Coordinates of C-alpha atoms and ligand atoms in Angstrom, one line a residue:
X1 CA 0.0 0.0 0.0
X2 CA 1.1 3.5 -1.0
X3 CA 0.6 5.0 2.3
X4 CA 0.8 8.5 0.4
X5 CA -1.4 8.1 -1.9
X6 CA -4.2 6.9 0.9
X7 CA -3.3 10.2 2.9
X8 CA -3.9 12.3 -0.2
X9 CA -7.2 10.2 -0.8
X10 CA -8.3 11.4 2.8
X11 CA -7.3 14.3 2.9
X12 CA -8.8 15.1 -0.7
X13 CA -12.1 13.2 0.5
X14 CA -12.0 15.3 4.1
X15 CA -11.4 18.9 2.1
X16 CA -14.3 18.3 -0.4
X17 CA -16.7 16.7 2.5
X18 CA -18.9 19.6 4.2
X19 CA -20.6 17.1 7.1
X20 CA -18.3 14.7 8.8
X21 CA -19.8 11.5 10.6
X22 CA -17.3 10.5 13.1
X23 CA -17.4 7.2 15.1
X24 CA -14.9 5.0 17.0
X25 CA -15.3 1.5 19.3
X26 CA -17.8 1.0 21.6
X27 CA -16.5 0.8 25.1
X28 CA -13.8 3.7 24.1
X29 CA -10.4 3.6 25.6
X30 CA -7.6 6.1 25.7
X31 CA -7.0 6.3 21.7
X32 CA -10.2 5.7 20.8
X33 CA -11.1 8.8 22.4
X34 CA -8.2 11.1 21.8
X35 CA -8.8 9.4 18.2
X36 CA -12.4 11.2 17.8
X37 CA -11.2 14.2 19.8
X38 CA -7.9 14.5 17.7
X39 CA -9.5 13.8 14.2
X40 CA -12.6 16.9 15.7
X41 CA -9.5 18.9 16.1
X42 CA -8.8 18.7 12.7
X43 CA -12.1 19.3 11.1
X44 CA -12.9 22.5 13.4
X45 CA -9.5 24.1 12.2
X46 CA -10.9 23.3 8.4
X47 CA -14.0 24.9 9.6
X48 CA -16.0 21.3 8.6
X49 CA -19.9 20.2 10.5
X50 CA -19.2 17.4 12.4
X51 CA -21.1 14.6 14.6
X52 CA -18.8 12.9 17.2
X53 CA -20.5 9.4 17.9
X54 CA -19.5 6.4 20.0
X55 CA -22.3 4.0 21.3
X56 CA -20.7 4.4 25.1
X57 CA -19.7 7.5 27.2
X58 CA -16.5 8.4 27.5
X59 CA -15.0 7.9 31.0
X60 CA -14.4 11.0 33.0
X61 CA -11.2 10.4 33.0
X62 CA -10.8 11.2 29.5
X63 CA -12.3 14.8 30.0
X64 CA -9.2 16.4 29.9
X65 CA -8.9 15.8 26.0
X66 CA -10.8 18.3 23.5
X67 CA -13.9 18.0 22.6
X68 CA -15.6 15.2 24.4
X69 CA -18.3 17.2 25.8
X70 CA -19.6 17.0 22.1
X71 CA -19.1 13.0 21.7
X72 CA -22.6 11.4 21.2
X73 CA -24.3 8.4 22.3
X74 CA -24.3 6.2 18.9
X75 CA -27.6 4.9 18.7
X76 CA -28.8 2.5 15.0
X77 CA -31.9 5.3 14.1
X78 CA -29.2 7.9 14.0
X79 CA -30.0 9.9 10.6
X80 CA -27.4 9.6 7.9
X81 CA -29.0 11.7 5.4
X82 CA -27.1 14.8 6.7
X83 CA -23.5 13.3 6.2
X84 CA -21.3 12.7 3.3
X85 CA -18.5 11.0 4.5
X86 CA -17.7 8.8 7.9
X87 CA -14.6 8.5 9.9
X88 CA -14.2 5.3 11.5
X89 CA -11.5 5.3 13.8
X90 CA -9.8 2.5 16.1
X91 CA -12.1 0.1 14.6
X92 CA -10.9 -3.7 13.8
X93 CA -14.4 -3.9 12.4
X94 CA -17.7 -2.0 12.1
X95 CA -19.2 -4.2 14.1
X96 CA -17.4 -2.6 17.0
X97 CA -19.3 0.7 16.1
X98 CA -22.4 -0.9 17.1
X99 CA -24.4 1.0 14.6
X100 CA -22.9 -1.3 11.6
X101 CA -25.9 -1.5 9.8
X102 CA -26.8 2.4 9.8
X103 CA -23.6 3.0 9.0
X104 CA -23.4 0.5 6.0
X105 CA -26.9 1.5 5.0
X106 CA -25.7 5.4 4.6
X107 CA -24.9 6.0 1.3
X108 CA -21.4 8.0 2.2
X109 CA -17.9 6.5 1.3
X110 CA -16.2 5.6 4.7
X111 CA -12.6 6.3 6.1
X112 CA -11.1 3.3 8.1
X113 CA -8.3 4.4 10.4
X114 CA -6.7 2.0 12.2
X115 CA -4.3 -0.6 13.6
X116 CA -5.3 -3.7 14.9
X117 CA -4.0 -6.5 12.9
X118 CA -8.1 -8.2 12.8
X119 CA -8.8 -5.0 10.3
X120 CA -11.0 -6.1 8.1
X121 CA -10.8 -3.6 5.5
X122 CA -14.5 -2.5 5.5
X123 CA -13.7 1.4 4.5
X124 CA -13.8 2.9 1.0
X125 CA -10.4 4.2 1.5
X126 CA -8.8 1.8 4.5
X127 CA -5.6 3.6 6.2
X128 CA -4.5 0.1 8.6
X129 CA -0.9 0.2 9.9
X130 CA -0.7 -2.8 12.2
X131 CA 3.0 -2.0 13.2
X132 CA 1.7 1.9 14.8
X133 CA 1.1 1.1 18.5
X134 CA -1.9 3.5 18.1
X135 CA -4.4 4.8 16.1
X136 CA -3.3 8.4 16.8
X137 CA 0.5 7.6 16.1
X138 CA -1.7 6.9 12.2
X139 CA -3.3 10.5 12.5
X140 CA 0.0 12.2 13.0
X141 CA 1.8 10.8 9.9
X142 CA -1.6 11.6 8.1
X143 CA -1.6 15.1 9.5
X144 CA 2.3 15.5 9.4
X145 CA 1.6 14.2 5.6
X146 CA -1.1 17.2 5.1
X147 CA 0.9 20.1 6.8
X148 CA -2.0 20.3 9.7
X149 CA -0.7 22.3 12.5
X150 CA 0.2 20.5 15.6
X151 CA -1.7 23.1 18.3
X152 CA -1.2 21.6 21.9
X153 CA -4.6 20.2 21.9
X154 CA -4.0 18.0 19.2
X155 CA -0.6 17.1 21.0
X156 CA -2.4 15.9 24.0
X157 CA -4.8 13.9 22.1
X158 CA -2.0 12.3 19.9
X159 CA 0.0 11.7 22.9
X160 CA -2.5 10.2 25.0
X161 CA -3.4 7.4 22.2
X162 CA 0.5 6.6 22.4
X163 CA 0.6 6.8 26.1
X164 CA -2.6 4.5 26.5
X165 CA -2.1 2.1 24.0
X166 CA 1.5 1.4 24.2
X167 CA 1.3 0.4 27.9
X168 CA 2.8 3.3 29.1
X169 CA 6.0 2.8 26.2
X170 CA 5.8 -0.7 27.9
X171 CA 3.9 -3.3 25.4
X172 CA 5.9 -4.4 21.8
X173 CA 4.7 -2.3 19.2
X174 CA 6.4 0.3 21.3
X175 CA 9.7 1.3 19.1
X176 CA 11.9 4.3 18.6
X177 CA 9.5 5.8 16.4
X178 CA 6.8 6.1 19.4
X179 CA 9.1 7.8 21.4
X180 CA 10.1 10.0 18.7
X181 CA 6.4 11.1 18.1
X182 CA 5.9 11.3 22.0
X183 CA 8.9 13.9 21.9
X184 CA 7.7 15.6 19.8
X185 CA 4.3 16.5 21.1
X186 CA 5.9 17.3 24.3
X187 CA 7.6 19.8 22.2
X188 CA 4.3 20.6 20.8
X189 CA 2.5 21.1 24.4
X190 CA 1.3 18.1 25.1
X191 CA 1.8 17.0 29.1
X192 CA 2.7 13.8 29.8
X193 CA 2.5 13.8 33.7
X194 CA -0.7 14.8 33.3
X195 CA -1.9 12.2 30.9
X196 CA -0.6 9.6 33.2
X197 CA -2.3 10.9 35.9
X198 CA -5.5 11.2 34.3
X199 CA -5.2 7.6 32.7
X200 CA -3.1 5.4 34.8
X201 CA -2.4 6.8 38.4
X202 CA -6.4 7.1 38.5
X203 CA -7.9 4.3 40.2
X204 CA -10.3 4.3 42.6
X205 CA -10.1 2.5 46.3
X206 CA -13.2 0.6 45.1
X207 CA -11.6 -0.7 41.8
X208 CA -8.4 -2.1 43.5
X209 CA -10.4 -3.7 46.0
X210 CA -12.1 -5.5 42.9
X211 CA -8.7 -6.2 41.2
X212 CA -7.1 -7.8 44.8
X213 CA -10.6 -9.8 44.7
X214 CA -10.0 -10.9 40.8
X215 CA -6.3 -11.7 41.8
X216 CA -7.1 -14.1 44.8
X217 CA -9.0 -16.0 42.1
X218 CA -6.2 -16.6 39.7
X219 CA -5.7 -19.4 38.3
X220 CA -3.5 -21.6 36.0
X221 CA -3.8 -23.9 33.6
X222 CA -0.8 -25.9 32.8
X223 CA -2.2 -27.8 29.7
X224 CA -2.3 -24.1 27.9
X225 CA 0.3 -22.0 29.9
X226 CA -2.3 -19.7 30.7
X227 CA -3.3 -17.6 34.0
X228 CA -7.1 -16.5 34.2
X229 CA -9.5 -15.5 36.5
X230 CA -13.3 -14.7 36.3
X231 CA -15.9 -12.4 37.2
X232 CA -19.6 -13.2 37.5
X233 CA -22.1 -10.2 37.4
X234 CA -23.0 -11.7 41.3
X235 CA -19.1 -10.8 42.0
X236 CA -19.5 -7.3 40.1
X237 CA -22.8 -6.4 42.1
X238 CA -21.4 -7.8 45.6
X239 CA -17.7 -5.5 44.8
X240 CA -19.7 -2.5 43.6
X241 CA -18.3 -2.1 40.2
X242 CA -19.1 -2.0 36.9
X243 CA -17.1 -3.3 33.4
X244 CA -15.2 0.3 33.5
X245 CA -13.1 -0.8 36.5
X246 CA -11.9 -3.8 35.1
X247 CA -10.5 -1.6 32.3
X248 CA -6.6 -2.2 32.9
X249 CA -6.7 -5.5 35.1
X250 CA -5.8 -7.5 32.3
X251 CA -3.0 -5.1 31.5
X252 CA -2.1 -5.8 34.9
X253 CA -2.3 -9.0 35.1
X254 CA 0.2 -9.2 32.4
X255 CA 3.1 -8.4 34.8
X256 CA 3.0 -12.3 35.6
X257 CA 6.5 -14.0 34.0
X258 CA 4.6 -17.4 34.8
X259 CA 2.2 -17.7 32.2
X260 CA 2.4 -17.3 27.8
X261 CA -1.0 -15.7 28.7
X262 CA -3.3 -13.9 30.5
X263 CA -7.2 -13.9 30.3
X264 CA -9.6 -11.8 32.0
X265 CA -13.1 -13.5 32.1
X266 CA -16.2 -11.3 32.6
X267 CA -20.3 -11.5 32.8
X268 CA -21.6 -8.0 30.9
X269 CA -24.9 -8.6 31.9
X270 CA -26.6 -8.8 28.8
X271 CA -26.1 -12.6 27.8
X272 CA -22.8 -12.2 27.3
X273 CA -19.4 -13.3 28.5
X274 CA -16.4 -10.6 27.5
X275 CA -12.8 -12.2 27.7
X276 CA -9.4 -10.2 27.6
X277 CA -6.0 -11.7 26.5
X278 CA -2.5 -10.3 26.9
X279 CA 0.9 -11.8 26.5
X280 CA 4.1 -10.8 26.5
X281 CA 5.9 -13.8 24.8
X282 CA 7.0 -12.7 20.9
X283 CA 6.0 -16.2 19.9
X284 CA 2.5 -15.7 21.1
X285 CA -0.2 -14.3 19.1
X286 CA -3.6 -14.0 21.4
X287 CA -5.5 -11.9 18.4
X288 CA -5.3 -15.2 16.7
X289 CA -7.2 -16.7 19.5
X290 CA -9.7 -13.5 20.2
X291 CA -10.4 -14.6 16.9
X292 CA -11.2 -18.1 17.2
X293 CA -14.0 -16.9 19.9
X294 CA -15.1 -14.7 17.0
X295 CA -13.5 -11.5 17.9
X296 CA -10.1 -9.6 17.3
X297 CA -7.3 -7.4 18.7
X298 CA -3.6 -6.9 18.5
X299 CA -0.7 -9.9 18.5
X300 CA -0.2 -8.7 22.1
X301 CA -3.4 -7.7 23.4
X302 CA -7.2 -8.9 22.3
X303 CA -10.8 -9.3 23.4
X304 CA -13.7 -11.3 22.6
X305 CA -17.2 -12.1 23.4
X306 CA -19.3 -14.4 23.5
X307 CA -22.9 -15.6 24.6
X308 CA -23.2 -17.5 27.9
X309 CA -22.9 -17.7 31.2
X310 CA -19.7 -18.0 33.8
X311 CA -21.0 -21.1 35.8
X312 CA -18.4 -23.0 38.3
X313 CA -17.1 -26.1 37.2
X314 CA -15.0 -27.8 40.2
X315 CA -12.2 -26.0 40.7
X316 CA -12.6 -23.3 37.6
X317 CA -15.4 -21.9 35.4
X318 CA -16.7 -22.7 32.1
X319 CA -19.5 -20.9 29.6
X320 CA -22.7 -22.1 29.1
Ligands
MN401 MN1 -6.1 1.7 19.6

């Protein structure tokens, strides 16, 4: 792929576009959000209309970044008539829009940024690096690429995708290029300290309380290398949290040297059962296996879900 030629596409299909449907994951972490909120930079310096849209809130802690007070709740009967062109960002698949059928129905070319390596190429123009250890490391080479001016707001929001998303400069995909970028939005404005405060050094007494409670049921399975533990919605109720406080245990859990993998197994209360998979081992792929269970990721960090119930089986848990 001629990554060139696919900025010049977006950039010519941005410039000519007048109302800019913009959408990223459901469930939005650190660069999906500073995705959107980076991306809205962009399009208010053009002087563009645009509709910021993600089928969950952002977390508070995500305030910090432009523009997220204008981030909608995605819902399917959105109307579509008044766009003509959607920007999907941090998107394996639109599936993880939740709105994939509006959005396919709409008859407006879509923009597929991204870099998981389960991309499935569902944009008119698809602009998927696999090897950028975020989405917004993509949106600086595409805005480095169009001469778009790197305010300190767009800085922070590029910065934050690399600081989330790489672990803290911690997971793989984290090479001299990342810290290259990172230096450079510093130099731009952009405040590290703060962005680790407001996305890592943020947890609540009630969340770690869950987490010690999630540890104490670790478990390991010597047939497949792999360390897991599980959460019914009974153990989510009876801790006082919700799905957003187990954002990062997986992560966590992957300090652990004595397991290929790690797998974070959770009830979402609507059917379904939501599994997270890490590794740190090169020789390891877990997207292959988010896969397998139907969904998709990166080589060193996945998801899936599936329908069922947690239900204790002797010693461990299976779905049912
Ligand atoms: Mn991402």
């Amino acid at each position: 792929m001629d990554k060139k030629f696919v900025y010049s596409e977006i950039i010519n299909k941005v410039t000519s576009a007048q109302n800019i449907f913009l959408a990223t994951h459901e469930n939005p972490d650190g660069d999906a959000v500073a995705s959107l909120c980076a991306v809205a930079e962009w399009l208010t310096a053009l002087g563009k209309n645009f509709y910021l849209a993600c089928a969950d809130e952002a977390e508070a802690s995500f305030h910090f970044l432009p523009q997220t007070a204008k981030i909608n709740k995605l819902t399917a009967n959105l109307d579509f008539s008044r766009f003509d062109l959607a920007i999907i960002l941090d998107c394996g698949s639109l599936r993880r829009t939740k709105a994939e059928a509006a959005i396919k129905a709409a008859p407006i070319p879509i923009i597929n940024i991204d870099h998981h390596l389960s991309n499935d190429q569902f944009g008119a123009v698809n602009l998927v690096d696999a090897d950028a250890v975020s989405t917004t490391q993509i949106l600086y080479e595409l805005f480095k690429y169009g001469k778009v001016d790197i305010s300190r707001q767009l800085a922070s929001c590029i910065l934050t995708g690399i600081i989330t998303d790489s672990g803290n400069f911690a997971y793989a995909a984290t090479n001299p290029r990342t810290f290259k970028v990172a230096s450079e939005m510093i130099m731009s404005g952009a405040n590290a300290r703060n962005i680790l405060m407001s996305t890592a050094k943020n947890k609540n007494l009630t969340t770690l309380k869950a987490w010690g409670f999630a540890l104490s049921r670790l478990r390991y399975n010597p047939n497949y290398d792999i360390a897991y533990t599980v959460l019914t919605q009974r153990d989510l109720a009876d801790l006082g949290i919700g799905k957003q406080d187990l954002e990062g245990l997986a992560s966590f859990l992957n300090n652990l040297k004595d397991a290929k993998i790690v797998l974070v197994i959770y009830e979402l209360g609507d059917g379904r059962v939501k599994g997270s998979l890490r590794t740190n081992r090169d020789d390891v792929d877990v997207c292959v296996l988010a896969q397998s269970f139907g969904g998709g990721g990166h080589k060193k960090a996945a998801g899936f879900e599936v329908e069922g119930k947690l239900v204790p089986a002797g010693n461990s848990w299976r779905v049912e």
